[in-house]
């Protein structure tokens, strides 16, 4: 634990994205408590340089080497050190003097940085759900208690509900789900929906990949697997609860029938901030909610027949091993293809299901094995995509 006088030294990996820029906002608000010591991006060098200048950051990293000599990098503050390429960026959380790494990279690509940060004993404010889904079997045993603080709103909620509780007394987790922009649509209607419509999410403003995952409900599927790893609860004791208003961020049901929920505005900065402030609570990063003015809260069941990605994710979670990695890789390919207009909405689950069927499940032993599994599954997904 750091002394209260010293600011927490933070590295934000994926600082140019939706979670990353909101993490910057939290640092802006709590400049007396947080000091940014490292920032990374994939290719958005202009935004990276702007943030490095604003916060006077000593280390920056660019994962995509083809952007390593963008002219804008001349404008980095004097003395700022620059790393280019996937490898050095993964090491950045380690080489920097960070106490806490905000892992806000999207996709499987975040797994190297996750492993490096955990190994180095950093506290991780963890948003990059795909790496937990794929690598949970490897990463979870490496963690010290309290080392990983979830940032995903549902998992932050569950984490908060579990403070002071005994794991053996947890009966079930209730993972809330907005239902996405296509809630209650039939398969026939879903067939014709476009990426532009999917990108209009009703309650959260997020990066493009996760927004499409919310529309297919693959996001909720990934979150079931994420919760399974983070909280060591069997897949079938994690229930998805459609709650359109996104005010209850998730709930924990205990053995005595009591249910604890965490509520709040639909603003990711609260969960991001808690990822850095835990076990403390700091002043709110957003306006408080007037609960007297809120519409009624509603609950319902997710339709796994209409939204097959959720069903496939549960299947992958039950099988375990490398199957979640296969599923995730196929989804990353299909999700990008749908965004690019290269396939239809229902093709996403078709591609994921087909790649899962074609793959053999192995126990997860090494990161190298996961990398190979990810690459192979992407290859198969591209072949399936070419046929749709
Ligand atoms: P964005 O797409 O908005 O941002 C992704 C960030 O990662 C960017 O900084 C991007 O850099 C960087 N990045 C992309 N690819 C790579 C790579 N190969 N190597 C290193 N860095 C890379 O995503 P979000 O912020 O929406 O999501 C980030 C993670 O948080 C995801 O795993 C998502 O599931 C999770 N999450 C997000 C929520 C949200 O509200 N957005 C809510 C809950 C969880 P560049 O800008 O240069 O491309
Ligand atoms: Mg979530």
CSV table of C-alpha atoms and ligand atoms in Angstrom, one decimal:
chain,number,residue,atom,x,y,z
A,1,UNK,CA,0.0,0.0,0.0
A,2,UNK,CA,1.3,3.5,-0.9
A,3,UNK,CA,1.7,6.2,1.7
A,4,UNK,CA,-1.1,8.8,1.5
A,5,UNK,CA,1.4,11.6,0.8
A,6,UNK,CA,2.7,10.1,-2.4
A,7,UNK,CA,0.5,10.2,-5.6
A,8,UNK,CA,-0.4,6.8,-7.1
A,9,UNK,CA,1.8,6.3,-10.2
A,10,UNK,CA,-0.4,5.2,-13.1
A,11,UNK,CA,0.3,3.6,-16.5
A,12,UNK,CA,-2.6,3.7,-18.9
A,13,UNK,CA,-2.3,1.1,-21.7
A,14,UNK,CA,-4.7,2.0,-24.5
A,15,UNK,CA,-5.0,5.6,-23.4
A,16,UNK,CA,-6.6,6.8,-26.7
A,17,UNK,CA,-9.7,4.7,-26.5
A,18,UNK,CA,-13.0,5.0,-24.8
A,19,UNK,CA,-11.8,3.6,-21.4
A,20,UNK,CA,-8.4,5.2,-21.8
A,21,UNK,CA,-9.6,8.7,-22.4
A,22,UNK,CA,-12.0,8.4,-19.4
A,23,UNK,CA,-9.1,7.2,-17.3
A,24,UNK,CA,-7.3,10.3,-18.3
A,25,UNK,CA,-10.3,12.3,-17.2
A,26,UNK,CA,-10.2,10.7,-13.8
A,27,UNK,CA,-6.5,11.6,-13.6
A,28,UNK,CA,-7.3,15.1,-14.5
A,29,UNK,CA,-9.9,15.4,-11.8
A,30,UNK,CA,-7.7,13.7,-9.1
A,31,UNK,CA,-4.3,15.3,-10.1
A,32,UNK,CA,-3.5,15.5,-6.4
A,33,UNK,CA,-3.8,11.7,-6.0
A,34,UNK,CA,-2.7,10.3,-9.4
A,35,UNK,CA,0.4,10.8,-11.5
A,36,UNK,CA,0.6,9.4,-15.0
A,37,UNK,CA,4.0,7.7,-15.6
A,38,UNK,CA,3.3,5.8,-18.9
A,39,UNK,CA,0.8,6.0,-21.7
A,40,UNK,CA,0.4,3.7,-24.8
A,41,UNK,CA,-1.7,3.6,-27.9
A,42,UNK,CA,-1.8,1.4,-31.0
A,43,UNK,CA,-1.6,4.0,-33.8
A,44,UNK,CA,-3.3,7.2,-32.6
A,45,UNK,CA,-0.1,9.1,-32.2
A,46,UNK,CA,-1.7,12.6,-32.2
A,47,UNK,CA,-3.9,11.8,-29.3
A,48,UNK,CA,-1.1,10.1,-27.5
A,49,UNK,CA,1.2,13.1,-27.9
A,50,UNK,CA,-1.5,15.5,-26.7
A,51,UNK,CA,-2.0,13.4,-23.6
A,52,UNK,CA,1.7,13.1,-23.0
A,53,UNK,CA,2.1,16.9,-23.2
A,54,UNK,CA,-0.9,17.6,-21.0
A,55,UNK,CA,0.3,15.3,-18.2
A,56,UNK,CA,4.1,15.5,-18.7
A,57,UNK,CA,4.4,11.8,-19.1
A,58,UNK,CA,8.0,10.3,-18.9
A,59,UNK,CA,7.2,7.1,-20.9
A,60,UNK,CA,5.0,6.5,-24.0
A,61,UNK,CA,4.5,3.4,-26.2
A,62,UNK,CA,3.1,2.8,-29.7
A,63,UNK,CA,2.2,-0.8,-30.4
A,64,UNK,CA,1.9,-0.4,-34.2
A,65,UNK,CA,5.5,-0.1,-35.4
A,66,UNK,CA,4.4,1.5,-38.7
A,67,UNK,CA,3.4,4.6,-36.7
A,68,UNK,CA,6.7,4.7,-34.8
A,69,UNK,CA,8.1,7.6,-36.8
A,70,UNK,CA,5.0,9.7,-37.3
A,71,UNK,CA,6.1,13.4,-37.5
A,72,UNK,CA,3.8,14.4,-34.6
A,73,UNK,CA,6.1,12.4,-32.3
A,74,UNK,CA,8.6,15.3,-32.6
A,75,UNK,CA,6.2,17.2,-30.3
A,76,UNK,CA,6.6,14.8,-27.4
A,77,UNK,CA,7.8,16.6,-24.3
A,78,UNK,CA,11.6,16.9,-23.9
A,79,UNK,CA,12.9,13.9,-22.1
A,80,UNK,CA,9.8,11.6,-22.8
A,81,UNK,CA,11.1,8.2,-23.7
A,82,UNK,CA,9.3,6.4,-26.6
A,83,UNK,CA,8.9,2.6,-27.1
A,84,UNK,CA,7.7,1.2,-30.4
A,85,UNK,CA,6.3,-2.3,-31.2
A,86,UNK,CA,4.2,-4.8,-29.4
A,87,UNK,CA,6.9,-6.3,-27.2
A,88,UNK,CA,8.3,-3.1,-25.7
A,89,UNK,CA,4.8,-1.8,-25.1
A,90,UNK,CA,3.9,-5.0,-23.2
A,91,UNK,CA,7.0,-4.4,-21.0
A,92,UNK,CA,6.1,-0.7,-20.5
A,93,UNK,CA,3.9,-1.3,-17.4
A,94,UNK,CA,6.9,-3.1,-16.0
A,95,UNK,CA,9.8,-0.8,-16.9
A,96,UNK,CA,7.9,2.3,-15.9
A,97,UNK,CA,7.7,3.2,-12.3
A,98,UNK,CA,3.9,2.5,-12.2
A,99,UNK,CA,2.2,1.3,-9.1
A,100,UNK,CA,-1.0,0.7,-11.0
A,101,UNK,CA,-1.6,-0.3,-14.6
A,102,UNK,CA,-5.0,0.6,-16.2
A,103,UNK,CA,-5.3,-2.1,-18.9
A,104,UNK,CA,-7.6,-0.4,-21.5
A,105,UNK,CA,-6.3,-2.2,-24.6
A,106,UNK,CA,-9.1,-3.8,-26.7
A,107,UNK,CA,-9.0,-7.5,-27.6
A,108,UNK,CA,-6.6,-10.5,-27.2
A,109,UNK,CA,-3.7,-8.1,-27.9
A,110,UNK,CA,-3.9,-7.0,-24.3
A,111,UNK,CA,-2.8,-10.4,-22.9
A,112,UNK,CA,1.0,-9.7,-23.1
A,113,UNK,CA,0.7,-6.5,-21.1
A,114,UNK,CA,-1.6,-8.2,-18.7
A,115,UNK,CA,0.8,-11.0,-18.0
A,116,UNK,CA,3.8,-8.6,-17.7
A,117,UNK,CA,2.0,-6.3,-15.4
A,118,UNK,CA,0.7,-9.0,-13.1
A,119,UNK,CA,4.2,-10.7,-13.0
A,120,UNK,CA,5.8,-7.4,-12.1
A,121,UNK,CA,3.4,-7.1,-9.1
A,122,UNK,CA,1.6,-4.1,-10.4
A,123,UNK,CA,-2.0,-3.4,-9.3
A,124,UNK,CA,-4.1,-3.8,-12.4
A,125,UNK,CA,-7.3,-1.8,-13.0
A,126,UNK,CA,-8.5,-4.3,-15.6
A,127,UNK,CA,-10.8,-3.4,-18.5
A,128,UNK,CA,-9.4,-5.8,-21.2
A,129,UNK,CA,-12.0,-8.6,-20.7
A,130,UNK,CA,-10.8,-10.6,-23.8
A,131,UNK,CA,-7.5,-11.4,-22.1
A,132,UNK,CA,-9.3,-12.8,-19.0
A,133,UNK,CA,-11.7,-14.8,-21.1
A,134,UNK,CA,-8.8,-16.4,-23.1
A,135,UNK,CA,-6.1,-16.5,-20.5
A,136,UNK,CA,-8.0,-16.7,-17.2
A,137,UNK,CA,-6.6,-20.1,-16.5
A,138,UNK,CA,-3.0,-18.7,-16.7
A,139,UNK,CA,-3.5,-15.3,-15.3
A,140,UNK,CA,-5.7,-15.9,-12.2
A,141,UNK,CA,-3.3,-18.1,-10.4
A,142,UNK,CA,-0.6,-15.5,-10.8
A,143,UNK,CA,-2.5,-12.8,-8.9
A,144,UNK,CA,-2.1,-11.7,-5.3
A,145,UNK,CA,-5.3,-10.9,-3.4
A,146,UNK,CA,-6.4,-7.3,-4.3
A,147,UNK,CA,-4.0,-7.1,-7.2
A,148,UNK,CA,-6.7,-7.1,-9.9
A,149,UNK,CA,-9.5,-4.6,-9.6
A,150,UNK,CA,-12.1,-5.1,-12.4
A,151,UNK,CA,-13.1,-2.0,-14.4
A,152,UNK,CA,-15.9,-3.6,-16.5
A,153,UNK,CA,-19.0,-2.1,-14.8
A,154,UNK,CA,-20.7,-5.4,-14.0
A,155,UNK,CA,-17.5,-6.9,-12.5
A,156,UNK,CA,-16.7,-3.7,-10.6
A,157,UNK,CA,-20.2,-4.0,-9.2
A,158,UNK,CA,-19.8,-7.6,-8.2
A,159,UNK,CA,-16.3,-6.8,-6.7
A,160,UNK,CA,-17.9,-4.0,-4.6
A,161,UNK,CA,-20.7,-6.3,-3.5
A,162,UNK,CA,-18.2,-8.9,-2.4
A,163,UNK,CA,-16.1,-6.6,-0.2
A,164,UNK,CA,-16.2,-8.1,3.3
A,165,UNK,CA,-18.1,-11.2,2.2
A,166,UNK,CA,-17.1,-14.9,2.3
A,167,UNK,CA,-16.7,-16.5,-1.1
A,168,UNK,CA,-18.3,-19.8,0.2
A,169,UNK,CA,-21.5,-17.9,0.9
A,170,UNK,CA,-22.0,-16.7,-2.7
A,171,UNK,CA,-24.9,-18.6,-4.3
A,172,UNK,CA,-25.2,-16.8,-7.7
A,173,UNK,CA,-24.1,-13.8,-9.6
A,174,UNK,CA,-26.7,-11.7,-11.5
A,175,UNK,CA,-25.0,-10.0,-14.4
A,176,UNK,CA,-27.1,-7.1,-15.7
A,177,UNK,CA,-27.4,-6.5,-19.4
A,178,UNK,CA,-28.9,-3.5,-21.2
A,179,UNK,CA,-30.2,-5.8,-23.9
A,180,UNK,CA,-28.4,-3.7,-26.6
A,181,UNK,CA,-30.0,-1.8,-29.4
A,182,UNK,CA,-31.7,-4.8,-30.9
A,183,UNK,CA,-33.5,-6.0,-27.7
A,184,UNK,CA,-36.7,-7.9,-28.4
A,185,UNK,CA,-36.1,-8.2,-32.2
A,186,UNK,CA,-36.8,-11.5,-34.0
A,187,UNK,CA,-34.2,-13.5,-36.0
A,188,UNK,CA,-35.9,-12.2,-39.1
A,189,UNK,CA,-35.5,-8.6,-38.1
A,190,UNK,CA,-31.9,-9.2,-36.9
A,191,UNK,CA,-31.0,-10.5,-40.3
A,192,UNK,CA,-31.2,-7.0,-41.8
A,193,UNK,CA,-29.7,-4.8,-39.1
A,194,UNK,CA,-26.6,-2.7,-40.0
A,195,UNK,CA,-23.4,-1.8,-38.1
A,196,UNK,CA,-24.5,1.9,-38.0
A,197,UNK,CA,-27.6,0.9,-36.1
A,198,UNK,CA,-25.7,-1.3,-33.8
A,199,UNK,CA,-23.3,1.5,-33.0
A,200,UNK,CA,-26.2,3.6,-31.6
A,201,UNK,CA,-26.0,1.9,-28.1
A,202,UNK,CA,-28.9,3.0,-25.8
A,203,UNK,CA,-27.1,3.7,-22.5
A,204,UNK,CA,-23.3,3.5,-22.8
A,205,UNK,CA,-20.8,5.3,-25.1
A,206,UNK,CA,-18.0,2.9,-25.9
A,207,UNK,CA,-15.4,1.8,-28.4
A,208,UNK,CA,-16.6,0.3,-31.7
A,209,UNK,CA,-15.7,-3.3,-31.0
A,210,UNK,CA,-17.4,-3.6,-27.7
A,211,UNK,CA,-20.5,-1.7,-29.0
A,212,UNK,CA,-21.0,-4.4,-31.7
A,213,UNK,CA,-20.4,-7.1,-29.0
A,214,UNK,CA,-23.2,-5.4,-27.0
A,215,UNK,CA,-25.5,-5.7,-30.0
A,216,UNK,CA,-24.8,-9.4,-30.6
A,217,UNK,CA,-24.8,-10.1,-26.8
A,218,UNK,CA,-21.3,-11.5,-27.2
A,219,UNK,CA,-20.2,-8.9,-24.8
A,220,UNK,CA,-22.5,-10.4,-22.2
A,221,UNK,CA,-21.1,-13.8,-23.1
A,222,UNK,CA,-17.6,-12.6,-22.6
A,223,UNK,CA,-18.6,-11.1,-19.3
A,224,UNK,CA,-20.1,-14.4,-18.1
A,225,UNK,CA,-16.7,-16.0,-18.7
A,226,UNK,CA,-14.9,-13.0,-17.2
A,227,UNK,CA,-17.0,-13.3,-14.0
A,228,UNK,CA,-16.3,-17.0,-13.9
A,229,UNK,CA,-12.6,-16.4,-13.8
A,230,UNK,CA,-12.6,-13.3,-11.6
A,231,UNK,CA,-14.9,-14.6,-8.9
A,232,UNK,CA,-14.4,-18.3,-9.2
A,233,UNK,CA,-18.1,-19.0,-9.7
A,234,UNK,CA,-19.4,-21.8,-12.0
A,235,UNK,CA,-20.7,-20.7,-15.4
A,236,UNK,CA,-24.2,-22.0,-14.6
A,237,UNK,CA,-24.4,-20.0,-11.4
A,238,UNK,CA,-23.9,-16.7,-13.4
A,239,UNK,CA,-27.3,-15.5,-14.6
A,240,UNK,CA,-27.8,-12.8,-17.2
A,241,UNK,CA,-30.5,-10.3,-16.2
A,242,UNK,CA,-31.8,-7.9,-18.8
A,243,UNK,CA,-32.2,-4.5,-17.2
A,244,UNK,CA,-32.8,-1.8,-19.8
A,245,UNK,CA,-32.0,1.2,-17.6
A,246,UNK,CA,-28.4,0.2,-16.8
A,247,UNK,CA,-28.6,1.6,-13.3
A,248,UNK,CA,-28.0,-1.6,-11.4
A,249,UNK,CA,-24.6,-2.7,-12.6
A,250,UNK,CA,-24.9,-6.2,-11.2
A,251,UNK,CA,-25.9,-8.2,-8.1
A,252,UNK,CA,-24.6,-11.0,-5.9
A,253,UNK,CA,-27.0,-13.5,-4.3
A,254,UNK,CA,-25.8,-15.1,-1.1
A,255,UNK,CA,-26.6,-18.4,0.5
A,256,UNK,CA,-29.1,-16.9,3.0
A,257,UNK,CA,-31.2,-15.4,0.1
A,258,UNK,CA,-29.9,-11.9,0.5
A,259,UNK,CA,-29.0,-10.0,-2.7
A,260,UNK,CA,-26.6,-7.1,-2.8
A,261,UNK,CA,-26.6,-4.8,-5.8
A,262,UNK,CA,-24.4,-1.9,-6.8
A,263,UNK,CA,-26.2,1.0,-8.5
A,264,UNK,CA,-25.0,4.3,-10.0
A,265,UNK,CA,-25.1,6.5,-13.1
A,266,UNK,CA,-24.1,4.8,-16.4
A,267,UNK,CA,-20.7,6.5,-16.4
A,268,UNK,CA,-17.6,4.2,-16.7
A,269,UNK,CA,-15.5,6.8,-14.9
A,270,UNK,CA,-16.9,5.6,-11.6
A,271,UNK,CA,-15.6,2.0,-12.2
A,272,UNK,CA,-12.3,3.2,-13.7
A,273,UNK,CA,-11.7,5.5,-10.7
A,274,UNK,CA,-12.6,2.7,-8.2
A,275,UNK,CA,-10.0,0.6,-10.0
A,276,UNK,CA,-7.4,3.1,-9.0
A,277,UNK,CA,-8.8,4.3,-5.6
A,278,UNK,CA,-9.6,0.9,-4.1
A,279,UNK,CA,-9.9,0.3,-1.2
A,280,UNK,CA,-10.6,4.1,-0.8
A,281,UNK,CA,-13.5,6.0,-2.4
A,282,UNK,CA,-12.7,9.4,-3.9
A,283,UNK,CA,-15.0,12.3,-4.9
A,284,UNK,CA,-17.3,11.3,-7.8
A,285,UNK,CA,-16.0,11.9,-11.3
A,286,UNK,CA,-19.5,12.7,-12.6
A,287,UNK,CA,-22.8,14.3,-11.6
A,288,UNK,CA,-24.8,12.4,-8.9
A,289,UNK,CA,-28.1,10.8,-9.9
A,290,UNK,CA,-31.4,12.0,-8.5
A,291,UNK,CA,-33.1,8.7,-7.8
A,292,UNK,CA,-36.5,10.4,-7.3
A,293,UNK,CA,-36.5,11.3,-10.9
A,294,UNK,CA,-35.5,7.8,-12.3
A,295,UNK,CA,-38.0,5.7,-14.3
A,296,UNK,CA,-38.9,2.3,-12.8
A,297,UNK,CA,-36.2,-0.3,-13.0
A,298,UNK,CA,-37.3,-3.4,-15.0
A,299,UNK,CA,-35.9,-6.9,-15.3
A,300,UNK,CA,-36.2,-9.7,-17.9
A,301,UNK,CA,-34.5,-12.7,-19.3
A,302,UNK,CA,-32.0,-12.6,-22.2
A,303,UNK,CA,-33.1,-14.4,-25.4
A,304,UNK,CA,-30.3,-16.9,-26.1
A,305,UNK,CA,-32.2,-18.2,-29.1
A,306,UNK,CA,-32.4,-14.9,-30.9
A,307,UNK,CA,-28.9,-13.9,-29.7
A,308,UNK,CA,-26.8,-17.0,-30.3
A,309,UNK,CA,-23.5,-15.5,-29.3
A,310,UNK,CA,-24.5,-15.6,-25.6
A,311,UNK,CA,-25.4,-19.3,-25.9
A,312,UNK,CA,-22.0,-20.0,-27.7
A,313,UNK,CA,-20.1,-18.2,-25.0
A,314,UNK,CA,-21.8,-20.3,-22.3
A,315,UNK,CA,-20.8,-23.4,-24.2
A,316,UNK,CA,-17.2,-22.2,-24.5
A,317,UNK,CA,-17.2,-21.5,-20.8
A,318,UNK,CA,-18.5,-24.9,-19.9
A,319,UNK,CA,-16.0,-26.6,-22.1
A,320,UNK,CA,-13.1,-24.4,-20.9
A,321,UNK,CA,-9.5,-24.9,-22.0
A,322,UNK,CA,-8.7,-23.2,-25.3
A,323,UNK,CA,-12.3,-23.0,-26.5
A,324,UNK,CA,-12.9,-19.5,-25.1
A,325,UNK,CA,-9.8,-18.3,-26.9
A,326,UNK,CA,-11.1,-19.9,-30.1
A,327,UNK,CA,-14.4,-18.2,-29.6
A,328,UNK,CA,-12.9,-14.8,-28.9
A,329,UNK,CA,-10.6,-14.9,-31.9
A,330,UNK,CA,-13.5,-15.8,-34.2
A,331,UNK,CA,-15.6,-13.1,-32.7
A,332,UNK,CA,-12.8,-10.5,-33.1
A,333,UNK,CA,-12.7,-11.4,-36.9
A,334,UNK,CA,-16.4,-11.5,-37.3
A,335,UNK,CA,-17.0,-8.3,-35.3
A,336,UNK,CA,-14.5,-6.4,-37.5
A,337,UNK,CA,-16.1,-7.9,-40.7
A,338,UNK,CA,-19.6,-6.8,-39.6
A,339,UNK,CA,-18.3,-3.3,-38.9
A,340,UNK,CA,-16.7,-3.2,-42.3
A,341,UNK,CA,-19.9,-4.4,-44.0
A,342,UNK,CA,-18.3,-7.7,-45.1
A,343,UNK,CA,-20.9,-9.9,-43.4
A,344,UNK,CA,-24.4,-9.6,-41.9
A,345,UNK,CA,-25.4,-9.5,-38.2
A,346,UNK,CA,-26.4,-13.1,-37.9
A,347,UNK,CA,-23.2,-14.2,-39.7
A,348,UNK,CA,-21.2,-13.2,-36.6
A,349,UNK,CA,-22.6,-16.0,-34.5
A,350,UNK,CA,-22.5,-18.3,-37.6
A,351,UNK,CA,-18.7,-17.7,-38.0
A,352,UNK,CA,-18.1,-18.0,-34.2
A,353,UNK,CA,-20.1,-21.3,-34.0
A,354,UNK,CA,-18.4,-22.7,-37.1
A,355,UNK,CA,-14.9,-22.0,-35.8
A,356,UNK,CA,-15.7,-23.5,-32.4
A,357,UNK,CA,-17.0,-26.7,-34.1
A,358,UNK,CA,-13.8,-27.0,-36.2
A,359,UNK,CA,-11.5,-26.6,-33.2
A,360,UNK,CA,-10.0,-29.1,-30.7
A,361,UNK,CA,-10.1,-28.2,-27.0
A,362,UNK,CA,-6.9,-28.3,-25.1
A,363,UNK,CA,-5.9,-27.4,-21.6
A,364,UNK,CA,-4.3,-24.0,-21.3
A,365,UNK,CA,-0.7,-24.3,-20.2
A,366,UNK,CA,1.2,-21.4,-21.8
A,367,UNK,CA,0.8,-17.9,-23.3
A,368,UNK,CA,2.6,-19.2,-26.5
A,369,UNK,CA,-0.1,-21.9,-26.8
A,370,UNK,CA,-2.8,-19.2,-26.6
A,371,UNK,CA,-1.1,-17.0,-29.2
A,372,UNK,CA,-1.0,-20.0,-31.6
A,373,UNK,CA,-4.6,-20.8,-30.8
A,374,UNK,CA,-5.6,-17.2,-31.4
A,375,UNK,CA,-3.8,-17.0,-34.7
A,376,UNK,CA,-5.1,-20.4,-36.0
A,377,UNK,CA,-8.7,-19.5,-35.0
A,378,UNK,CA,-8.5,-16.2,-36.8
A,379,UNK,CA,-7.3,-18.0,-39.9
A,380,UNK,CA,-10.2,-20.4,-39.8
A,381,UNK,CA,-12.6,-17.5,-39.1
A,382,UNK,CA,-11.3,-15.7,-42.2
A,383,UNK,CA,-11.9,-18.9,-44.3
A,384,UNK,CA,-15.5,-19.2,-43.0
A,385,UNK,CA,-16.0,-15.5,-43.6
A,386,UNK,CA,-15.0,-15.9,-47.2
A,387,UNK,CA,-17.8,-18.4,-47.7
A,388,UNK,CA,-20.7,-16.4,-46.1
B,1,LIG,P1,-11.3,1.4,-27.9
B,1,LIG,O1,-11.3,0.7,-29.2
B,1,LIG,O2,-12.1,2.7,-27.7
B,1,LIG,O3,-9.8,1.7,-27.4
B,1,LIG,C1,-8.8,0.7,-27.5
B,1,LIG,C2,-7.5,1.2,-27.1
B,1,LIG,O4,-6.5,0.1,-27.2
B,1,LIG,C3,-7.0,2.3,-27.9
B,1,LIG,O5,-6.1,3.1,-27.1
B,1,LIG,C4,-6.1,1.6,-29.0
B,1,LIG,O6,-5.1,2.5,-29.6
B,1,LIG,C5,-5.5,0.5,-28.2
B,1,LIG,N1,-5.2,-0.7,-29.0
B,1,LIG,C6,-5.9,-1.2,-30.0
B,1,LIG,N2,-5.3,-2.3,-30.5
B,1,LIG,C7,-4.1,-2.4,-29.8
B,1,LIG,C8,-3.0,-3.3,-29.9
B,1,LIG,N3,-3.0,-4.3,-30.8
B,1,LIG,N4,-2.0,-3.2,-29.0
B,1,LIG,C9,-2.0,-2.2,-28.1
B,1,LIG,N5,-3.0,-1.3,-28.0
B,1,LIG,C10,-4.1,-1.4,-28.8
B,1,LIG,O7,-11.8,0.3,-26.8
B,1,LIG,P2,-12.6,0.5,-25.4
B,1,LIG,O8,-11.9,1.6,-24.7
B,1,LIG,O9,-14.0,0.6,-25.7
B,1,LIG,O10,-12.3,-0.9,-24.7
B,1,LIG,C11,-11.1,-1.2,-24.1
B,1,LIG,C12,-11.3,-2.5,-23.3
B,1,LIG,O11,-12.2,-2.2,-22.2
B,1,LIG,C13,-12.0,-3.6,-24.1
B,1,LIG,O12,-11.5,-4.9,-23.8
B,1,LIG,C14,-13.4,-3.5,-23.7
B,1,LIG,O13,-14.1,-4.8,-23.8
B,1,LIG,C15,-13.3,-3.1,-22.3
B,1,LIG,N6,-14.5,-2.4,-21.8
B,1,LIG,C16,-14.8,-1.2,-22.4
B,1,LIG,C17,-15.9,-0.5,-21.9
B,1,LIG,C18,-16.3,0.8,-22.5
B,1,LIG,O14,-17.2,1.5,-22.0
B,1,LIG,N7,-15.7,1.3,-23.6
B,1,LIG,C19,-16.8,-1.0,-20.8
B,1,LIG,C20,-16.3,-2.2,-20.2
B,1,LIG,C21,-15.2,-2.9,-20.7
B,1,LIG,P3,-5.5,3.3,-30.9
B,1,LIG,O15,-6.4,4.4,-30.5
B,1,LIG,O16,-4.2,3.9,-31.3
B,1,LIG,O17,-6.1,2.4,-31.9
B,2,LIG,MG1,-19.6,-4.5,-19.0
